[in-house]
Tab-separated table of N, CA, C and O in Angstrom:
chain	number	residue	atom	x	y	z
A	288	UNK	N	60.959	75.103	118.089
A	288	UNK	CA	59.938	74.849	119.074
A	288	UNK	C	60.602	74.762	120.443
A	288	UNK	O	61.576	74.011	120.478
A	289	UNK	N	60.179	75.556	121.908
A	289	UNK	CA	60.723	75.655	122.852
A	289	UNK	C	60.016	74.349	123.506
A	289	UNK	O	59.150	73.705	122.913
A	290	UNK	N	60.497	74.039	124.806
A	290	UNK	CA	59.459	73.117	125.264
A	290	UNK	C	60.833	72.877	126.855
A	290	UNK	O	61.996	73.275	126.923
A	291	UNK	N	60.119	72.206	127.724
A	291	UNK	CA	60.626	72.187	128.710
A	291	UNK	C	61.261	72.732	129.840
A	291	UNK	O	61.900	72.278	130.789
A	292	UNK	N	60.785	74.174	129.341
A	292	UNK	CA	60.704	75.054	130.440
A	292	UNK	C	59.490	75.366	131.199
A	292	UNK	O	58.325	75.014	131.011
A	293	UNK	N	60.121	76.242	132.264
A	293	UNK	CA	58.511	76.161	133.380
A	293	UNK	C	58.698	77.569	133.787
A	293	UNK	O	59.635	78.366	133.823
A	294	UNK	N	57.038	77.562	134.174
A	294	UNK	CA	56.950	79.254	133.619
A	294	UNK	C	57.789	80.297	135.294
A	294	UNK	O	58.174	81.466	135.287
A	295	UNK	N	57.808	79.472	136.284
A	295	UNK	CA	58.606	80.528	136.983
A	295	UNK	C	59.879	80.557	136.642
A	295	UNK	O	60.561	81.352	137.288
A	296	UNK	N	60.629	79.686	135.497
A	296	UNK	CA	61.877	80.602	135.272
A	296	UNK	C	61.842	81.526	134.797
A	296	UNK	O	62.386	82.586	135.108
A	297	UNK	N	60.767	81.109	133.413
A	297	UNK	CA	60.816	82.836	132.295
A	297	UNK	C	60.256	83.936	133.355
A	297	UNK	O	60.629	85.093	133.158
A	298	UNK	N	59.428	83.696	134.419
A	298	UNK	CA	59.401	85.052	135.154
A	298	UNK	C	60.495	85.300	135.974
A	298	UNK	O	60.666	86.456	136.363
A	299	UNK	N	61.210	84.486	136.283
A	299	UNK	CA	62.153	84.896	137.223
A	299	UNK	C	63.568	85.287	136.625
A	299	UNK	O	64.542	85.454	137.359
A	300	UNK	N	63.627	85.435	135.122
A	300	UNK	CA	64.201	85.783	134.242
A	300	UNK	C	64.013	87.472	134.393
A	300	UNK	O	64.628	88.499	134.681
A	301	UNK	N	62.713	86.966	133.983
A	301	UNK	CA	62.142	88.493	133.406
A	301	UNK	C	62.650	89.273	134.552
A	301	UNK	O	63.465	90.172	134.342
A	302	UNK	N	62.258	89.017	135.690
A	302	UNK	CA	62.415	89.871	137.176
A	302	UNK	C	64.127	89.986	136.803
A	302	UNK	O	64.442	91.175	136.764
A	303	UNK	N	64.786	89.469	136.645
A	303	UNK	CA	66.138	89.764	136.787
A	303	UNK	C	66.569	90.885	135.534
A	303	UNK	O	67.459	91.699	135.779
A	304	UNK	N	66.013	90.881	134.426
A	304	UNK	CA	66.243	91.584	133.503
A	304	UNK	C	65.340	93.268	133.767
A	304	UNK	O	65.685	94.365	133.328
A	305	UNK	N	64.521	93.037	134.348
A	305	UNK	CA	63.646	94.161	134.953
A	305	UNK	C	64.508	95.195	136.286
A	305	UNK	O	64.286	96.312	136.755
A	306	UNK	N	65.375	94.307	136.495
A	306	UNK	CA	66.126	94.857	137.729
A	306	UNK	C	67.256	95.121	137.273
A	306	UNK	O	68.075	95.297	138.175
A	307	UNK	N	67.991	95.310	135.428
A	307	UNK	CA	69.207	95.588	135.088
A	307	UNK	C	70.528	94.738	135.124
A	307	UNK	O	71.710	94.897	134.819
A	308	UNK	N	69.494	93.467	135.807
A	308	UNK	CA	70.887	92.425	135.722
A	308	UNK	C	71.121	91.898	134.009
A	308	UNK	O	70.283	91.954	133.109
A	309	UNK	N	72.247	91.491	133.950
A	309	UNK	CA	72.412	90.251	132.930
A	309	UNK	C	71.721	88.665	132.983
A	309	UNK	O	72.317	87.703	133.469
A	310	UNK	N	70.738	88.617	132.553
A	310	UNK	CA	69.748	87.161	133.052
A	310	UNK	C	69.988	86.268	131.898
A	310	UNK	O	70.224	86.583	130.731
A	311	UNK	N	69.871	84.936	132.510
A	311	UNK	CA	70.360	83.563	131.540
A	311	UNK	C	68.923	82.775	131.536
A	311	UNK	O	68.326	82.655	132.606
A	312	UNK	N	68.521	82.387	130.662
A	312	UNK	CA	67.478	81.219	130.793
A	312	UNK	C	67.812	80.426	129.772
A	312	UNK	O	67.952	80.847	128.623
A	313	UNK	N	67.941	79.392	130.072
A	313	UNK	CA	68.294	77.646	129.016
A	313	UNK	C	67.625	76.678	128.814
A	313	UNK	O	67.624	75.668	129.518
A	314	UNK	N	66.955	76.868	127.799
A	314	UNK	CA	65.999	75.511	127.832
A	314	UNK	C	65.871	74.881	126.264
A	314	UNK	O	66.328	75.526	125.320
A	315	UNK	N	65.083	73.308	126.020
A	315	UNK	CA	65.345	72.740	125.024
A	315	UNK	C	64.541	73.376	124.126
A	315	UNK	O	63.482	73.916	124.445
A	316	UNK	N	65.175	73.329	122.544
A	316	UNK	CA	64.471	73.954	121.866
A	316	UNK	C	65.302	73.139	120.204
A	316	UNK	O	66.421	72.738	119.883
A	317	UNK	N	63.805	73.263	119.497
A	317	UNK	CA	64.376	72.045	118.288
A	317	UNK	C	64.074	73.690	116.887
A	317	UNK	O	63.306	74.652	116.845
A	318	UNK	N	64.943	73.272	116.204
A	318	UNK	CA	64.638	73.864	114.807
A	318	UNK	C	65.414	73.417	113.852
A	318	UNK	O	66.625	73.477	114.066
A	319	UNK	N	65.015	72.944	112.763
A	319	UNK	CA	65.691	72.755	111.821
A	319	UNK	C	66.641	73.288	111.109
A	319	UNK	O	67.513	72.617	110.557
A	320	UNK	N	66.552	74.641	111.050
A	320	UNK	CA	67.594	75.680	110.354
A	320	UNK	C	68.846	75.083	111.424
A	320	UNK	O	69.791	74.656	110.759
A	321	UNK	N	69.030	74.977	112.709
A	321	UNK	CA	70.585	74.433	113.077
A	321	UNK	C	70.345	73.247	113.742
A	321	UNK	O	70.103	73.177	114.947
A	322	UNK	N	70.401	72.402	113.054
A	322	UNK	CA	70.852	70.646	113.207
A	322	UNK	C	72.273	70.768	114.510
A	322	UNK	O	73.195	71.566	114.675
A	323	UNK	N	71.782	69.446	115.269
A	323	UNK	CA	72.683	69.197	116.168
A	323	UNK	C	72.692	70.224	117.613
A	323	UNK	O	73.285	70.044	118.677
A	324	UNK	N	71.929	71.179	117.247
A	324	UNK	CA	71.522	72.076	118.554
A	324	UNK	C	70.338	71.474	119.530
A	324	UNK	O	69.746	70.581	118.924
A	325	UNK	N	69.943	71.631	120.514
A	325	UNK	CA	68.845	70.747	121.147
A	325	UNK	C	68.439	71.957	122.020
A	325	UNK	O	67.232	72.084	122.227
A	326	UNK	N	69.500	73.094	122.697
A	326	UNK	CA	69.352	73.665	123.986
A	326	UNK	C	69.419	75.353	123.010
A	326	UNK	O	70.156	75.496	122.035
A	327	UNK	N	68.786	76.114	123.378
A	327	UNK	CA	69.486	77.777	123.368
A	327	UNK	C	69.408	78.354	125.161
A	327	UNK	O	68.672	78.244	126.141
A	328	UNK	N	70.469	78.888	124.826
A	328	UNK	CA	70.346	80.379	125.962
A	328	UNK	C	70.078	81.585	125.674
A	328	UNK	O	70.766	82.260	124.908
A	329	UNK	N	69.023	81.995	126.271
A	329	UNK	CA	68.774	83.491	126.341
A	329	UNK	C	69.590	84.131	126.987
A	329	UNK	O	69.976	83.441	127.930
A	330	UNK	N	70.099	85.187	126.965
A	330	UNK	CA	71.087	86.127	127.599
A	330	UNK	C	69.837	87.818	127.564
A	330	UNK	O	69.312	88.314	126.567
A	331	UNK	N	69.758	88.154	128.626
A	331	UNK	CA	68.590	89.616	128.553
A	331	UNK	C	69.362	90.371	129.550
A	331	UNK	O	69.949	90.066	130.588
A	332	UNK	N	69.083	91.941	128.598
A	332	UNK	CA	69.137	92.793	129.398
A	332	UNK	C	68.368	93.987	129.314
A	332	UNK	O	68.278	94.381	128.151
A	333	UNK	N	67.843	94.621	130.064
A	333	UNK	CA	66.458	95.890	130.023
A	333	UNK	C	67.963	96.967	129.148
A	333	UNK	O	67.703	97.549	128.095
A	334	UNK	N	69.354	97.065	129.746
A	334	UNK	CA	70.164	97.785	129.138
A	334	UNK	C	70.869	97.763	128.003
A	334	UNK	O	72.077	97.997	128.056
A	335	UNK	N	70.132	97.432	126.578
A	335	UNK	CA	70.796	97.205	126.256
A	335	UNK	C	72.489	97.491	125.220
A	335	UNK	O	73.099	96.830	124.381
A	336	UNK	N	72.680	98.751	125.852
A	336	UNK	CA	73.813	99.103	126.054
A	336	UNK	C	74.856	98.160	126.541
A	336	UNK	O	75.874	97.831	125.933
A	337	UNK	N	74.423	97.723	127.855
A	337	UNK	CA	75.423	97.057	128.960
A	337	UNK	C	75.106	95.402	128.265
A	337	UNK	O	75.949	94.507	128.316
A	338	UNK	N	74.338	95.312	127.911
A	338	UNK	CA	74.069	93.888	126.908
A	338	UNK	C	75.143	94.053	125.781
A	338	UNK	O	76.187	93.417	125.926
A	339	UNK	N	74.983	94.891	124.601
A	339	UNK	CA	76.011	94.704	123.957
A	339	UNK	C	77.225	94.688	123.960
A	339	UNK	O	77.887	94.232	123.028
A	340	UNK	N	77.832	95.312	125.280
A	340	UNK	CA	79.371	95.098	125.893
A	340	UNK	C	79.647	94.033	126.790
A	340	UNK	O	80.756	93.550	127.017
A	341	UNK	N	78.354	93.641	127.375
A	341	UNK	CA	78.605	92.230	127.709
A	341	UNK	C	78.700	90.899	126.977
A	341	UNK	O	79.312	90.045	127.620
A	342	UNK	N	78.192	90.472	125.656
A	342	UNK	CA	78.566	90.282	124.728
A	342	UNK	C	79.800	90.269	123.321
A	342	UNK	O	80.159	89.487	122.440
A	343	UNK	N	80.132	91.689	123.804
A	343	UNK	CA	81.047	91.980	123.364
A	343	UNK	C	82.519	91.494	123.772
A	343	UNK	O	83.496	91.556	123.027
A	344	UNK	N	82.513	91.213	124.521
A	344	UNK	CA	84.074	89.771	125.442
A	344	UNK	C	83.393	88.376	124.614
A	344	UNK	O	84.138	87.396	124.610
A	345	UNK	N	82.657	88.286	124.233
A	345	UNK	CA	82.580	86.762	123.472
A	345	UNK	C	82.270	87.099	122.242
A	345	UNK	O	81.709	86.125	121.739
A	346	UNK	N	82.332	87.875	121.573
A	346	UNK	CA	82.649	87.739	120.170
A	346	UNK	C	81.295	88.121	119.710
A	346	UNK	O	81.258	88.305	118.493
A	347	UNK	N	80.335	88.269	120.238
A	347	UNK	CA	79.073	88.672	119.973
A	347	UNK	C	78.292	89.905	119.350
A	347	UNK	O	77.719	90.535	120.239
A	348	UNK	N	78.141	90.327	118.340
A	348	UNK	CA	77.608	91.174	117.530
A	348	UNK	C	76.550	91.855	118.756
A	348	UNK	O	76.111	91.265	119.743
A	349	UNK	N	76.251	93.578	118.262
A	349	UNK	CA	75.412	94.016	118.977
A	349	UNK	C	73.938	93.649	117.749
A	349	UNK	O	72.722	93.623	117.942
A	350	UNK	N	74.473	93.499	116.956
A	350	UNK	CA	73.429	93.207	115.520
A	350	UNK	C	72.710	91.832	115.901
A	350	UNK	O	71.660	91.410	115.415
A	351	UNK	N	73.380	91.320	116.725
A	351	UNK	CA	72.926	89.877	116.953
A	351	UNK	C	71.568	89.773	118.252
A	351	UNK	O	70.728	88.913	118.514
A	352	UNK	N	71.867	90.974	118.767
A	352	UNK	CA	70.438	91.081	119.977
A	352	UNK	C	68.892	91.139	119.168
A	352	UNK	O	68.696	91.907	118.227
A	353	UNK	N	67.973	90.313	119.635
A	353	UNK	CA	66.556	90.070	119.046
A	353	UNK	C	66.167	91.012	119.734
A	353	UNK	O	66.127	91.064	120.963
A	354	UNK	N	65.815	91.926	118.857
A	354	UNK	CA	64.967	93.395	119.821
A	354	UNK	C	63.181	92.923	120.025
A	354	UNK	O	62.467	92.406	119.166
A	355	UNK	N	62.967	93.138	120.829
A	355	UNK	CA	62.011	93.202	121.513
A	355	UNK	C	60.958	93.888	121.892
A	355	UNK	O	61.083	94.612	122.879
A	356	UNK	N	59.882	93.832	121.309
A	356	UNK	CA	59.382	95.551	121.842
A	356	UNK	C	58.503	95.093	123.496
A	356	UNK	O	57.990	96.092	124.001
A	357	UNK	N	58.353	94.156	124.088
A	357	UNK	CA	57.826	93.836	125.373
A	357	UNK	C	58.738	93.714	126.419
A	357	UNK	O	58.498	93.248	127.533
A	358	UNK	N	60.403	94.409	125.769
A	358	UNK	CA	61.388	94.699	127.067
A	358	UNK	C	62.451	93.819	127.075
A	358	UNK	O	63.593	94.122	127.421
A	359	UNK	N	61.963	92.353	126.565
A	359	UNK	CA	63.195	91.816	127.002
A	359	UNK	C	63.835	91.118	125.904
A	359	UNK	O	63.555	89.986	125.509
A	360	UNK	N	64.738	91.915	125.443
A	360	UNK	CA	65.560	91.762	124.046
A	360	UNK	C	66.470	90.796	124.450
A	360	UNK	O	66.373	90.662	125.669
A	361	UNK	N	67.226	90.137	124.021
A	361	UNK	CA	68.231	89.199	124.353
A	361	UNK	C	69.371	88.324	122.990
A	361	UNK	O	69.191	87.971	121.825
A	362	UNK	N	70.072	88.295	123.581
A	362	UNK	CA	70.937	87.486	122.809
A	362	UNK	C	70.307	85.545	122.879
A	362	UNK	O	69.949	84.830	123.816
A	363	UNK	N	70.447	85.305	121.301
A	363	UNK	CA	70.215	83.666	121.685
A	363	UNK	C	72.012	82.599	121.311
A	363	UNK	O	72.816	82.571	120.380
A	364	UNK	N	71.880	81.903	122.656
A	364	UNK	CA	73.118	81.141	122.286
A	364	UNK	C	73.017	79.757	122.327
A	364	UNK	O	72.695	78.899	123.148
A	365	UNK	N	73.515	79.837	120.809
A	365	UNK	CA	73.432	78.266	120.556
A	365	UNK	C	75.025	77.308	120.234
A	365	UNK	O	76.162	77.767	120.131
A	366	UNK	N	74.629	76.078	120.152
A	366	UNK	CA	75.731	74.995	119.692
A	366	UNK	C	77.043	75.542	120.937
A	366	UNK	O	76.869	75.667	122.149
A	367	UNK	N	77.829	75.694	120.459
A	367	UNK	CA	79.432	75.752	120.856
A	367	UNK	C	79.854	76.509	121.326
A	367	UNK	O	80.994	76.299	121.741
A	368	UNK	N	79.150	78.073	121.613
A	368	UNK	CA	79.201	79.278	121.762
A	368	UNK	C	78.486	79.748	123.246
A	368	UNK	O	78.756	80.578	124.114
A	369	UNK	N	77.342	78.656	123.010
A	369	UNK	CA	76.443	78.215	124.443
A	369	UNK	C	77.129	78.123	125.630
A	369	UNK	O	77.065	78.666	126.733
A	370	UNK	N	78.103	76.913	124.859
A	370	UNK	CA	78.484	76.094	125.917
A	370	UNK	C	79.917	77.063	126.383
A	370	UNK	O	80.029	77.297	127.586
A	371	UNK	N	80.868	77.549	125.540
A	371	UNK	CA	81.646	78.847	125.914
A	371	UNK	C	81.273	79.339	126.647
A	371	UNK	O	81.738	79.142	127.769
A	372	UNK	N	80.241	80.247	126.461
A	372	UNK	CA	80.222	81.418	127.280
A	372	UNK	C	79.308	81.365	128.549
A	372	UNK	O	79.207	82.373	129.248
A	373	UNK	N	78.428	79.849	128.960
A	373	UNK	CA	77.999	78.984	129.730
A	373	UNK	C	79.181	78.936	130.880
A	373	UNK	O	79.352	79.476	131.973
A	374	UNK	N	79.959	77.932	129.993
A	374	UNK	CA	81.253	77.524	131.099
A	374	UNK	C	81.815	78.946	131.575
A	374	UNK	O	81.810	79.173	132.785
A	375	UNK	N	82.344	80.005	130.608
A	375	UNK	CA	82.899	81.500	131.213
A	375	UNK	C	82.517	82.117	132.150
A	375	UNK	O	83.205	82.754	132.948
A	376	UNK	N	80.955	81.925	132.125
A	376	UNK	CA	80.144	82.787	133.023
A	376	UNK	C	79.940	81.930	134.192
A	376	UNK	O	79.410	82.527	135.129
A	377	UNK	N	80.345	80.090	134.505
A	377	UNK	CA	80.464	79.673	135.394
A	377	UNK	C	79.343	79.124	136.059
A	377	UNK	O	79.263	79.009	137.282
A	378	UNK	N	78.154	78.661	134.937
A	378	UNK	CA	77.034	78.393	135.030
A	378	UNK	C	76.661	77.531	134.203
A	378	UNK	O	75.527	77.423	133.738
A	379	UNK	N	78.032	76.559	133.866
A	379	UNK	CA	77.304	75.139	133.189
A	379	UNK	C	77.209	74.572	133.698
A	379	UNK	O	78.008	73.666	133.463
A	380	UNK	N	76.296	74.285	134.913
A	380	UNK	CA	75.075	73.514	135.211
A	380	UNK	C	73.658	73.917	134.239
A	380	UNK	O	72.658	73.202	134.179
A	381	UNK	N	73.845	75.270	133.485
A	381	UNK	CA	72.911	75.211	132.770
A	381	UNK	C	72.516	74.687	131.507
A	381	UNK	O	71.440	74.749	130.913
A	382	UNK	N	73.916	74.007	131.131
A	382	UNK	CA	74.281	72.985	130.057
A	382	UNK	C	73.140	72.296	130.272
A	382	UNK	O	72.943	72.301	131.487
A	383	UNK	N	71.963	71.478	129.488
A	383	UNK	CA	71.249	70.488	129.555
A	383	UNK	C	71.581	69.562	128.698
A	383	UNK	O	71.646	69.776	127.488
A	384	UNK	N	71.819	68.463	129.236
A	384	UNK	CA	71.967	67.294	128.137
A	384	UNK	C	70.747	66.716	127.112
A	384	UNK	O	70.990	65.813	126.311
């Protein structure tokens, strides 16, 4: 279950993924299948070519992108991997506690 996001990020996501960037959105999200997770990151790209090689420096499967048929496919990052490639990319402020 997502919850605590607000809707001009997911558009201002979307706009960034619409324009070929690499776009991040982080927000809380509960599921039982992984205990001890609270947060995912979306990672999107309209390319996703340039998605799976961007991914590809963190260990990230191209098998692992949620295809999408409304455009914006994305990688989800959770637990420990989040917070990796969060801090790498120099944007853990998007860490939420």
């Amino acid at each position: 279950m997502a919850f605590g996001i607000k809707r001009v990020d997911v558009v201002a996501w979307k706009q960034e993924i619409d324009q070929g960037q690499i776009a991040f959105l982080t927000h809380y999200w509960l599921d039982d299948r992984f205990p001890g997770c609270k947060t995912v990151t979306k990672v999107g790209c309209k390319d996703l070519r340039r998605l799976a090689e961007w991914g590809k420096q963190y260990g990230l499967k191209k098998e692992w992108i949620h295809h999408r048929k409304d455009g914006y496919s994305h990688f989800d990052l959770l637990g420990d991997k989040q917070a990796e490639i969060l801090r790498a990319e120099d944007i853990e402020e998007r860490l939420l506690d």
